[in-house]
Short mmCIF file of C-alpha atoms in Angstrom, two decimals:
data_model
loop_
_atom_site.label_atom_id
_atom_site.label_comp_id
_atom_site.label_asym_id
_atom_site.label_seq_id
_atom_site.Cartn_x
_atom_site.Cartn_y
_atom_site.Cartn_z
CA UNK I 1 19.20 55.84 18.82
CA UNK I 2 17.38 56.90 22.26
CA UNK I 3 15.97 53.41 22.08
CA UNK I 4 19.25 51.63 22.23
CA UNK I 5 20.55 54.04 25.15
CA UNK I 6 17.73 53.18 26.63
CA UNK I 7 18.48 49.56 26.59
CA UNK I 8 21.87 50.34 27.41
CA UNK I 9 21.13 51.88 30.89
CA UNK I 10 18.50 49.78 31.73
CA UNK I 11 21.52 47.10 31.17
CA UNK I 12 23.68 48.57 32.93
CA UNK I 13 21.28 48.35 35.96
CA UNK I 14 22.02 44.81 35.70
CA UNK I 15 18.28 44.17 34.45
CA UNK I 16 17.57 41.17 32.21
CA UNK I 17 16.42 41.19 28.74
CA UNK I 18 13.54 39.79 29.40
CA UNK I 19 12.55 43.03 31.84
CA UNK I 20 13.94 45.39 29.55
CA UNK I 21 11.79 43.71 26.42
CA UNK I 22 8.77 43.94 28.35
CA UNK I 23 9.56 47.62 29.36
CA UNK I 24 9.77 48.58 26.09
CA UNK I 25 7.78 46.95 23.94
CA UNK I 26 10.47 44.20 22.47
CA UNK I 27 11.31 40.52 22.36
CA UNK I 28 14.38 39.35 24.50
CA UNK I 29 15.51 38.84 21.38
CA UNK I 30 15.47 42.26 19.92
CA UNK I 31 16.53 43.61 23.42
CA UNK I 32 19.46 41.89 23.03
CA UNK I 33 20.53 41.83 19.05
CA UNK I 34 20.21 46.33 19.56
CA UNK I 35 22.00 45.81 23.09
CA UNK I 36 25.60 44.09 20.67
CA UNK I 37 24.45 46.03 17.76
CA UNK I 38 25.06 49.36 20.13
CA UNK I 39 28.08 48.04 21.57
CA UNK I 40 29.58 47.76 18.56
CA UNK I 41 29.41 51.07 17.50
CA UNK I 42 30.36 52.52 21.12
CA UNK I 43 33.06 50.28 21.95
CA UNK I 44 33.53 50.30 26.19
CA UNK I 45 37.18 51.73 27.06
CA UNK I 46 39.39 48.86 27.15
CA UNK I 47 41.76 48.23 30.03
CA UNK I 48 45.21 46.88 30.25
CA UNK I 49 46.51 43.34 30.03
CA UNK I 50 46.66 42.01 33.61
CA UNK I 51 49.91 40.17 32.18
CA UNK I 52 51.62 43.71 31.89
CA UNK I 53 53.15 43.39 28.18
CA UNK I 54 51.79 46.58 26.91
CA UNK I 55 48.74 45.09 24.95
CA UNK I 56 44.86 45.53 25.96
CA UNK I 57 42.28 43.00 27.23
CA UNK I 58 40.26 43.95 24.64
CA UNK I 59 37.17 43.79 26.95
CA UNK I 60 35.01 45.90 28.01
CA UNK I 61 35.49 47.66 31.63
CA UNK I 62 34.44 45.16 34.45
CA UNK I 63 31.71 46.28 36.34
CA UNK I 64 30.04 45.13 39.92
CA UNK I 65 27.32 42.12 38.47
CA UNK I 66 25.44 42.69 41.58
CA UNK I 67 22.14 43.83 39.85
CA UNK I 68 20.50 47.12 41.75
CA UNK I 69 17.17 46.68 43.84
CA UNK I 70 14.42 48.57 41.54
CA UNK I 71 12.78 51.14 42.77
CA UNK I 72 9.86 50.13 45.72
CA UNK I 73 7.25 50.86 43.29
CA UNK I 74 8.65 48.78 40.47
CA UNK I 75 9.47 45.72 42.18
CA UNK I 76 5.80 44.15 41.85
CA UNK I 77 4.42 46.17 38.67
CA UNK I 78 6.73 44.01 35.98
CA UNK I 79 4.50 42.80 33.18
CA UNK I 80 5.26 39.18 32.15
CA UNK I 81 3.94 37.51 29.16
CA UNK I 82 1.05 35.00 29.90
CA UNK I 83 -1.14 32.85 27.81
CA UNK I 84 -4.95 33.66 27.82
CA UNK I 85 -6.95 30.27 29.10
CA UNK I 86 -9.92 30.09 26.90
CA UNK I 87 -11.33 26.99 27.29
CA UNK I 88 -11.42 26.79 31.09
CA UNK I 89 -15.14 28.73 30.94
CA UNK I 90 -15.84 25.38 28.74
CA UNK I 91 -15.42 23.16 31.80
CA UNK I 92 -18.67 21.22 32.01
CA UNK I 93 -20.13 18.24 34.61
CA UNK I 94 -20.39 15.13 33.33
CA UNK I 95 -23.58 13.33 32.54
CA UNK I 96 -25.12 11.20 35.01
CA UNK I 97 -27.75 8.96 33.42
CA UNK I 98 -29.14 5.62 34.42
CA UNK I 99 -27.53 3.82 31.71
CA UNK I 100 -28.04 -0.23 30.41
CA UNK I 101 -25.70 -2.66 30.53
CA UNK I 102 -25.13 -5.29 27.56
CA UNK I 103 -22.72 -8.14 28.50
CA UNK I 104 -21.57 -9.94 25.09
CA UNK I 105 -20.42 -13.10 25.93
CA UNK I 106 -19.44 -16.57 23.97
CA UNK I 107 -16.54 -19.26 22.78
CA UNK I 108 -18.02 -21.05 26.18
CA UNK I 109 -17.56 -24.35 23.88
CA UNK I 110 -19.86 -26.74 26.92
CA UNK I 111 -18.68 -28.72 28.58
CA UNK I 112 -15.00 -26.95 27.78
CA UNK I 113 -15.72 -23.73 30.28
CA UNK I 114 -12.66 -22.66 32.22
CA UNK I 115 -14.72 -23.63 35.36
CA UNK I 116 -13.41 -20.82 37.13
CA UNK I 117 -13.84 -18.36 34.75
CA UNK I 118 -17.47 -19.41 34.01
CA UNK I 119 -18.03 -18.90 38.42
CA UNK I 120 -17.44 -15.85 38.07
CA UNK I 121 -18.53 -14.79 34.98
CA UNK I 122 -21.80 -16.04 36.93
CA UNK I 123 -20.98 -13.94 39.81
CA UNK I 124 -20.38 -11.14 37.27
CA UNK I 125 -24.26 -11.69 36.34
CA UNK I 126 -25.43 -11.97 39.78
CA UNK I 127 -23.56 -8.72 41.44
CA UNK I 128 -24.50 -6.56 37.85
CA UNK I 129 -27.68 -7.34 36.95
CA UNK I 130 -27.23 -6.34 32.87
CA UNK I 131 -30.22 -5.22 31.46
CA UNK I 132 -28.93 -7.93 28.10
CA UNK I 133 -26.64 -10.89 27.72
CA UNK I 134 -26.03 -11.84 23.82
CA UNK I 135 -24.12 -15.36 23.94
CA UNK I 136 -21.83 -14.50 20.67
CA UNK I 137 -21.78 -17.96 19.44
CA UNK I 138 -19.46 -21.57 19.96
CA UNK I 139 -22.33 -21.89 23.15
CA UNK I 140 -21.45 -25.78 23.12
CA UNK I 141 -18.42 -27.35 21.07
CA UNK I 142 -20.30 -30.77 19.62
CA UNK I 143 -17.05 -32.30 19.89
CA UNK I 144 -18.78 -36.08 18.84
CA UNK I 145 -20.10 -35.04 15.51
CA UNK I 146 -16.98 -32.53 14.25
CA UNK I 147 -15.89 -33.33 10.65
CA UNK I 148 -11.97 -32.10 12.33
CA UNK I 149 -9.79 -35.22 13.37
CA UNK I 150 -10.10 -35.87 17.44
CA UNK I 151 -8.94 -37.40 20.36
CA UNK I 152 -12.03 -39.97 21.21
CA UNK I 153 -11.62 -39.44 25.07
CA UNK I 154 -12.56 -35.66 24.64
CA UNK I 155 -15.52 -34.32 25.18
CA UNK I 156 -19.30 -35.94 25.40
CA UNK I 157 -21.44 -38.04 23.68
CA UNK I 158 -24.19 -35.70 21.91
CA UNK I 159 -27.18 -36.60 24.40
CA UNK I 160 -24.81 -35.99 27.30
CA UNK I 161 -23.66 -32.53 26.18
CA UNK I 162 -26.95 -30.98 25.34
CA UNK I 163 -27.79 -31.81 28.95
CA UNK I 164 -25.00 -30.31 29.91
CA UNK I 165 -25.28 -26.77 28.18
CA UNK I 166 -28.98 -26.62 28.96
CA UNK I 167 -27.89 -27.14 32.86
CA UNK I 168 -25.16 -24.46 32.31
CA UNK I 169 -27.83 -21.85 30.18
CA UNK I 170 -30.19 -22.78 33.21
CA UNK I 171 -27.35 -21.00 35.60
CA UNK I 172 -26.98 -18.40 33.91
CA UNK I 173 -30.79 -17.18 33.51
CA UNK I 174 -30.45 -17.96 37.36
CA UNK I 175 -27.43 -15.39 38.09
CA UNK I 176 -29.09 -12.87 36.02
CA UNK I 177 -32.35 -12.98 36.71
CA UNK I 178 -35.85 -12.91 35.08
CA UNK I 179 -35.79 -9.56 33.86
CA UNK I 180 -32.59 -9.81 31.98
CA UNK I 181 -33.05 -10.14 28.00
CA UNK I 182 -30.41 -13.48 27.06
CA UNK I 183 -30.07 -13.99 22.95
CA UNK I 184 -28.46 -16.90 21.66
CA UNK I 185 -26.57 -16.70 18.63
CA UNK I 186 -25.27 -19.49 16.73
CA UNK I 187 -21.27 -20.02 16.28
CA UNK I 188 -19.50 -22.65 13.87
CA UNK I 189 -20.05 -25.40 16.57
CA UNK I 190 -23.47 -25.08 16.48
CA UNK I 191 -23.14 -25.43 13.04
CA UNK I 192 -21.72 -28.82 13.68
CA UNK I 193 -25.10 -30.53 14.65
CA UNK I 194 -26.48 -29.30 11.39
CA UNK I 195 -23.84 -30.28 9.26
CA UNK I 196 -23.75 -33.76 10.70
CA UNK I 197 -27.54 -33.77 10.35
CA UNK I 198 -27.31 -32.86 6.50
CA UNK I 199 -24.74 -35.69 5.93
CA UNK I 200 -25.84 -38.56 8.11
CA UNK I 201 -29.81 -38.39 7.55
CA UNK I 202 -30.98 -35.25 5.03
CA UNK I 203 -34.56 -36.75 5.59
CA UNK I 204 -34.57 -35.37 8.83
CA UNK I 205 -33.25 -31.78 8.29
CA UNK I 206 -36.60 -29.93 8.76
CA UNK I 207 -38.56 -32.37 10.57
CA UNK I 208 -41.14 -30.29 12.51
CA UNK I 209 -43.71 -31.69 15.12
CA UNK I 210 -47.36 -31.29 15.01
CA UNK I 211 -47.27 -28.07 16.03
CA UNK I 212 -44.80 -26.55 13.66
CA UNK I 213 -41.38 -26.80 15.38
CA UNK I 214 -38.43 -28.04 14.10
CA UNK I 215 -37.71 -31.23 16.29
CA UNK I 216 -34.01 -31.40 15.54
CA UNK I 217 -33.19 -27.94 16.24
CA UNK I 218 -30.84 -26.61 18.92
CA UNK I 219 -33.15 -24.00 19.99
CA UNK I 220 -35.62 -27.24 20.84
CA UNK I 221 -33.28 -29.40 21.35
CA UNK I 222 -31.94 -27.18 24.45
CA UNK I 223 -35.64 -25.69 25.66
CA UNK I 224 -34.16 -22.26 24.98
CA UNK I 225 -37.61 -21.03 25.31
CA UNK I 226 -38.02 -22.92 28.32
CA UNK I 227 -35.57 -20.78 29.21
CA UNK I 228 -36.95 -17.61 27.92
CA UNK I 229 -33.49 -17.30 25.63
CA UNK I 230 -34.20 -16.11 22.45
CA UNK I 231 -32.46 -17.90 18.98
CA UNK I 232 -31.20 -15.48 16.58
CA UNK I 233 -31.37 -16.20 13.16
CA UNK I 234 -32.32 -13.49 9.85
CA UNK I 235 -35.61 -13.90 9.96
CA UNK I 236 -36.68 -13.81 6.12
CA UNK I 237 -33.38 -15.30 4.56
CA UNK I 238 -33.98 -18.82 3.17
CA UNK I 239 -32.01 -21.56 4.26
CA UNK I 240 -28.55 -21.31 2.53
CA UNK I 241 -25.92 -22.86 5.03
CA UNK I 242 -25.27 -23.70 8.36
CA UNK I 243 -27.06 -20.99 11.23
CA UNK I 244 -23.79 -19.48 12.20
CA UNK I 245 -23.92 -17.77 8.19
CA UNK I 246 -26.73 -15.68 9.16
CA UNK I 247 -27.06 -15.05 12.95
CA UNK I 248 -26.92 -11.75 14.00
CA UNK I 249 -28.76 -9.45 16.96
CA UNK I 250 -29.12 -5.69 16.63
CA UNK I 251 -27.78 -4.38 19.93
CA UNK I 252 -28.52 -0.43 19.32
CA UNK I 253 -28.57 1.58 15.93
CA UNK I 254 -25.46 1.47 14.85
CA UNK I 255 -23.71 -1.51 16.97
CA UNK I 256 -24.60 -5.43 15.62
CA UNK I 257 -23.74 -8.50 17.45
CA UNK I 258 -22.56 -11.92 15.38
CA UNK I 259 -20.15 -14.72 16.42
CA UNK I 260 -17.68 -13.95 13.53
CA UNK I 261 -15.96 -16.21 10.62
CA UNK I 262 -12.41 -14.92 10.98
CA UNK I 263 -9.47 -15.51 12.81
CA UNK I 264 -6.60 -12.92 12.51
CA UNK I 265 -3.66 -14.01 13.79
CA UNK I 266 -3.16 -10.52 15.32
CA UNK I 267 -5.97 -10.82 18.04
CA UNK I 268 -7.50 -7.79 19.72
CA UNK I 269 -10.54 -6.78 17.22
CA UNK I 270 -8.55 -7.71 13.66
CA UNK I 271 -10.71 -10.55 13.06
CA UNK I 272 -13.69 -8.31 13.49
CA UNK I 273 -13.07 -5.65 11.14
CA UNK I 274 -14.04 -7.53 7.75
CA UNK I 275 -17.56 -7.53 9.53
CA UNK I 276 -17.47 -4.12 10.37
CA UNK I 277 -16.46 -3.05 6.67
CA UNK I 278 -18.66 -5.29 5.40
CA UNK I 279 -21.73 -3.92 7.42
CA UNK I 280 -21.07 -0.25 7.58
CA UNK I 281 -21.66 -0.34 11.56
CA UNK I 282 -19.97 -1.47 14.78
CA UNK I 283 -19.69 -5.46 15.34
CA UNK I 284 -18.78 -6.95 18.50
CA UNK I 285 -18.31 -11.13 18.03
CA UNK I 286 -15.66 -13.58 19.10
CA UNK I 287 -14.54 -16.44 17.40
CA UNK I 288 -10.85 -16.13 17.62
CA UNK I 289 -10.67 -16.38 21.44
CA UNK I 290 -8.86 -13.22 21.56
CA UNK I 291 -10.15 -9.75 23.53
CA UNK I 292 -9.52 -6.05 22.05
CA UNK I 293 -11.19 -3.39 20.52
CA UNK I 294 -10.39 -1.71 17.30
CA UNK I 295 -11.86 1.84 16.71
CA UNK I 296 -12.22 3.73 13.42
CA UNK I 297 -13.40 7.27 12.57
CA UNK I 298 -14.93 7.54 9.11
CA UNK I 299 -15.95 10.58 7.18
CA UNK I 300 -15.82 14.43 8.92
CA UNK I 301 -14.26 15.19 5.67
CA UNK I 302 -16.23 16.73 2.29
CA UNK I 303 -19.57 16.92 3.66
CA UNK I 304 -20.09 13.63 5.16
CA UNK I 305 -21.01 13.28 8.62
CA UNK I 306 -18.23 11.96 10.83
CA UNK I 307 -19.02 8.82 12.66
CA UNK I 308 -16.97 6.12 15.05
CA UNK I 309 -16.82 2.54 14.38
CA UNK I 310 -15.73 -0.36 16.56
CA UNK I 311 -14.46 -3.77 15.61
CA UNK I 312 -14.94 -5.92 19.14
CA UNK I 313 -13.31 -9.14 20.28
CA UNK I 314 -15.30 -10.32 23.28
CA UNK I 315 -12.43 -13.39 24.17
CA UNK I 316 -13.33 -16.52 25.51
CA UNK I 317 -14.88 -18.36 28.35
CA UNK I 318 -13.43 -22.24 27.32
CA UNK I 319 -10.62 -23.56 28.34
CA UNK I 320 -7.04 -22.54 26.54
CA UNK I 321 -5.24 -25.89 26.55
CA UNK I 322 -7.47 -28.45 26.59
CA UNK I 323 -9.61 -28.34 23.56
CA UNK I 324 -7.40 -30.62 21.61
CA UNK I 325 -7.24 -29.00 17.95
CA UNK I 326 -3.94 -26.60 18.68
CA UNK I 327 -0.16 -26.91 20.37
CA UNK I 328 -0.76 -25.03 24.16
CA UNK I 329 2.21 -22.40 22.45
CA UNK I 330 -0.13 -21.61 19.93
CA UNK I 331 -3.05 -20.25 22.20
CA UNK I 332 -1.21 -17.27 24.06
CA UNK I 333 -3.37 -14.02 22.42
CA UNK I 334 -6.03 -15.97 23.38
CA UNK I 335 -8.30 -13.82 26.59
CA UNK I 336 -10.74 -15.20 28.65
CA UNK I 337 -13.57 -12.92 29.92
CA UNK I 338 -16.11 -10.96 27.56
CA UNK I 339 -17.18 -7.32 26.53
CA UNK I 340 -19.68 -4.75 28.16
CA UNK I 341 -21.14 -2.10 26.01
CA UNK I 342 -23.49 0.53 28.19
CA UNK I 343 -25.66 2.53 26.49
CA UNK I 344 -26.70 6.15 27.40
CA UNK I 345 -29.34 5.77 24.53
CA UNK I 346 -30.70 4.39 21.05
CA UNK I 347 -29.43 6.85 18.87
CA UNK I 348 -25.52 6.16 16.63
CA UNK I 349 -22.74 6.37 18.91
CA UNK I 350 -24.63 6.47 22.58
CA UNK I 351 -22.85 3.35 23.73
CA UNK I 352 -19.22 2.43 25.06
CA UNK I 353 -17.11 -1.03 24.80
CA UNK I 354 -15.11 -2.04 27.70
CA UNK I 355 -14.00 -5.67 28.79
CA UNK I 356 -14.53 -7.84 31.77
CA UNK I 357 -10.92 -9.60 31.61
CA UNK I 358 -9.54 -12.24 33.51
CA UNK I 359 -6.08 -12.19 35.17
CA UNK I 360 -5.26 -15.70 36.30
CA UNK I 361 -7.54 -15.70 38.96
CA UNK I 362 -10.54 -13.25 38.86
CA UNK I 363 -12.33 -11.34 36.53
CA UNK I 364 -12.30 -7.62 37.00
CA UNK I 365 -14.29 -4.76 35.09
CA UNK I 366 -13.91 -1.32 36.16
CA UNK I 367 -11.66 -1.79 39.53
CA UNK I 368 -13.99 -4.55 40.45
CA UNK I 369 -12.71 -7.92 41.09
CA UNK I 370 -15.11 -11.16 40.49
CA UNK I 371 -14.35 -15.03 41.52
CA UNK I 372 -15.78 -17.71 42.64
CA UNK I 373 -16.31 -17.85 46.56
CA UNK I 374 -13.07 -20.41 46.68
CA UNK I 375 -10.09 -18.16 45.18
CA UNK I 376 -11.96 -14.77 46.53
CA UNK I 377 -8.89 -13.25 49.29
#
């Protein structure tokens, strides 16, 4: 009972339930529930009607609401509640290493680049200096010898357009420099000279010169080598299908780079992830023109080791309405510009996607705006 008079003065002081919790070692909310609980067994004198017909208010007295001042030496010693900060003795710094910079890149589809794209893509090259550049595939489009139904007054004759795409390959070894690493991986347009090969004159597929290289490959055909680009193709798979079936590079442990063989109509990574299930690591490709990342955590459950996964759309460098094979509606989730991955080391999970992406009129990665010296403001 001295508990609830207790309450009941410090109440009548005008102080809070808050302070009076805190004072004695209650919630508000048990202040309070004791505080009515007392009041209803020590009702306050009531006081007359104020409309004089001989009944009662039924209230309690009315008192001055003007809460006292607290003693001096209680006005600063109140105790509030307050939450403990563990984790700000955690704070660290980040880590500041000298990291390497892969640009994946493809869907250029010579002699369809967006020419303004492709500048600065080259200007991206030449201000960046990437340690790598993996061209993801659909390098050139071999317009003249697709099986698909065309307009005859697109694109180039063969002979014309592999001069063309070794001029453009020759630009960017150029921008980037002779230190920088450049793989070229075969797409399903590059698959088109093979095919066409195969169909039109079999005796040729294979033809090698004296020296043991294949004459009608692309890789020759171009100088790639010439160009100190490397072809990627399985080493140690026998031939079973056009290049684009088994061309892959091993960027870092756990992260692969291929051009792709689907096309999800939901953009952003989707068409990537059958490659990424399929392989059991990361897989950044193109293919369906569209830019995203999709990430997945597996395991950190029943004893297996958790792990991140990424399923990476680089987007496009060609043209979006001028290839000739879909309605212009049809090509909005399609992004120009292309993916950088920096790596911190060569161990699972030391690397990071993020996307040079165009925006009508530059690129820009990271704050950093790229164009061509004519549109630059």
């Amino acid at each position: 009972m001295s508990l609830d008079l207790d309450i009941h003065e410090l109440r009548s002081k005008g102080l809070p339930f808050t302070i009076i919790g805190a004072r004695l070692g209650l919630t508000k909310d048990q202040a309070q529930k004791r505080y009515r609980k007392y009041l209803l067994g020590n009702p306050l004198p009531q006081t007359p009607s104020p409309e004089g017909d001989g009944l009662f208010s039924g209230g309690p007295v009315k008192r001055d609401s003007t809460p006292p001042t607290p003693p001096a030496d209680q006005q600063y010693n109140l105790k509030p509640d307050f939450v403990k900060l563990d984790y700000i003795k955690r704070i660290g710094k980040p880590r500041e290493t000298k990291n390497e910079l892969v640009v994946a890149a493809g869907d250029f589809q010579f002699p369809f680049e967006d020419p303004e794209v492709y500048s600065s893509f080259l200007t991206f090259l030449a201000a960046e200096r990437p340690d790598r550049i993996v061209l993801t595939g659909d390098i050139l489009d071999l317009t003249a010898v697709s099986a698909y139904d065309k307009d005859p007054r697109l694109g180039l004759p063969v002979q014309e357009e592999l001069a063309h795409t070794h001029r453009r390959l020759a630009e960017i070894r150029a921008s980037a420099g002779e230190e920088a690493q450049i793989f070229f991986l075969y797409g399903n347009h590059e698959a088109r000279f093979s095919k066409w090969l195969a169909k039109k004159a079999p005796e040729l597929v294979g033809l090698a010169d004296a020296e043991g290289r294949e004459v009608l490959s692309l890789e020759n055909l171009l100088r790639l080598k010439e160009l100190n680009i490397q072809s990627c193709i399985s080493e140690g798979v026998a031939y079973a299908g056009p290049e684009h079936l088994r061309s892959y590079y091993q960027i870092t442990e756990d992260l692969i780079a291929t051009h792709g063989t689907y096309s999800r109509s939901t953009g952003g990574g989707a068409s990537i992830i059958p490659i990424v299930d399929a392989s059991g690591v990361s897989v950044v490709g193109g293919h369906d023109h569209s830019q995203g990342v999709a990430f997945r955590t597996i395991g950190g459950f029943a004893g297996i080791d958790e792990k991140r996964t990424a399923a990476i759309s680089t987007g496009m460098m060609c043209r979006r309405t001028e290839l000739g094979y879909l309605a212009q509606h049809q090509v909005s989730r399609w992004s120009a510009g292309f993916a950088v991955i920096e790596l911190w080391g060569d161990q699972a999970g030391e690397w990071q996607p993020d996307f040079a992406s165009w925006t009508g009129t530059e690129l820009v990665w990271r704050g950093k705006r790229y164009a061509p010296k004519s549109v630059l403001r």
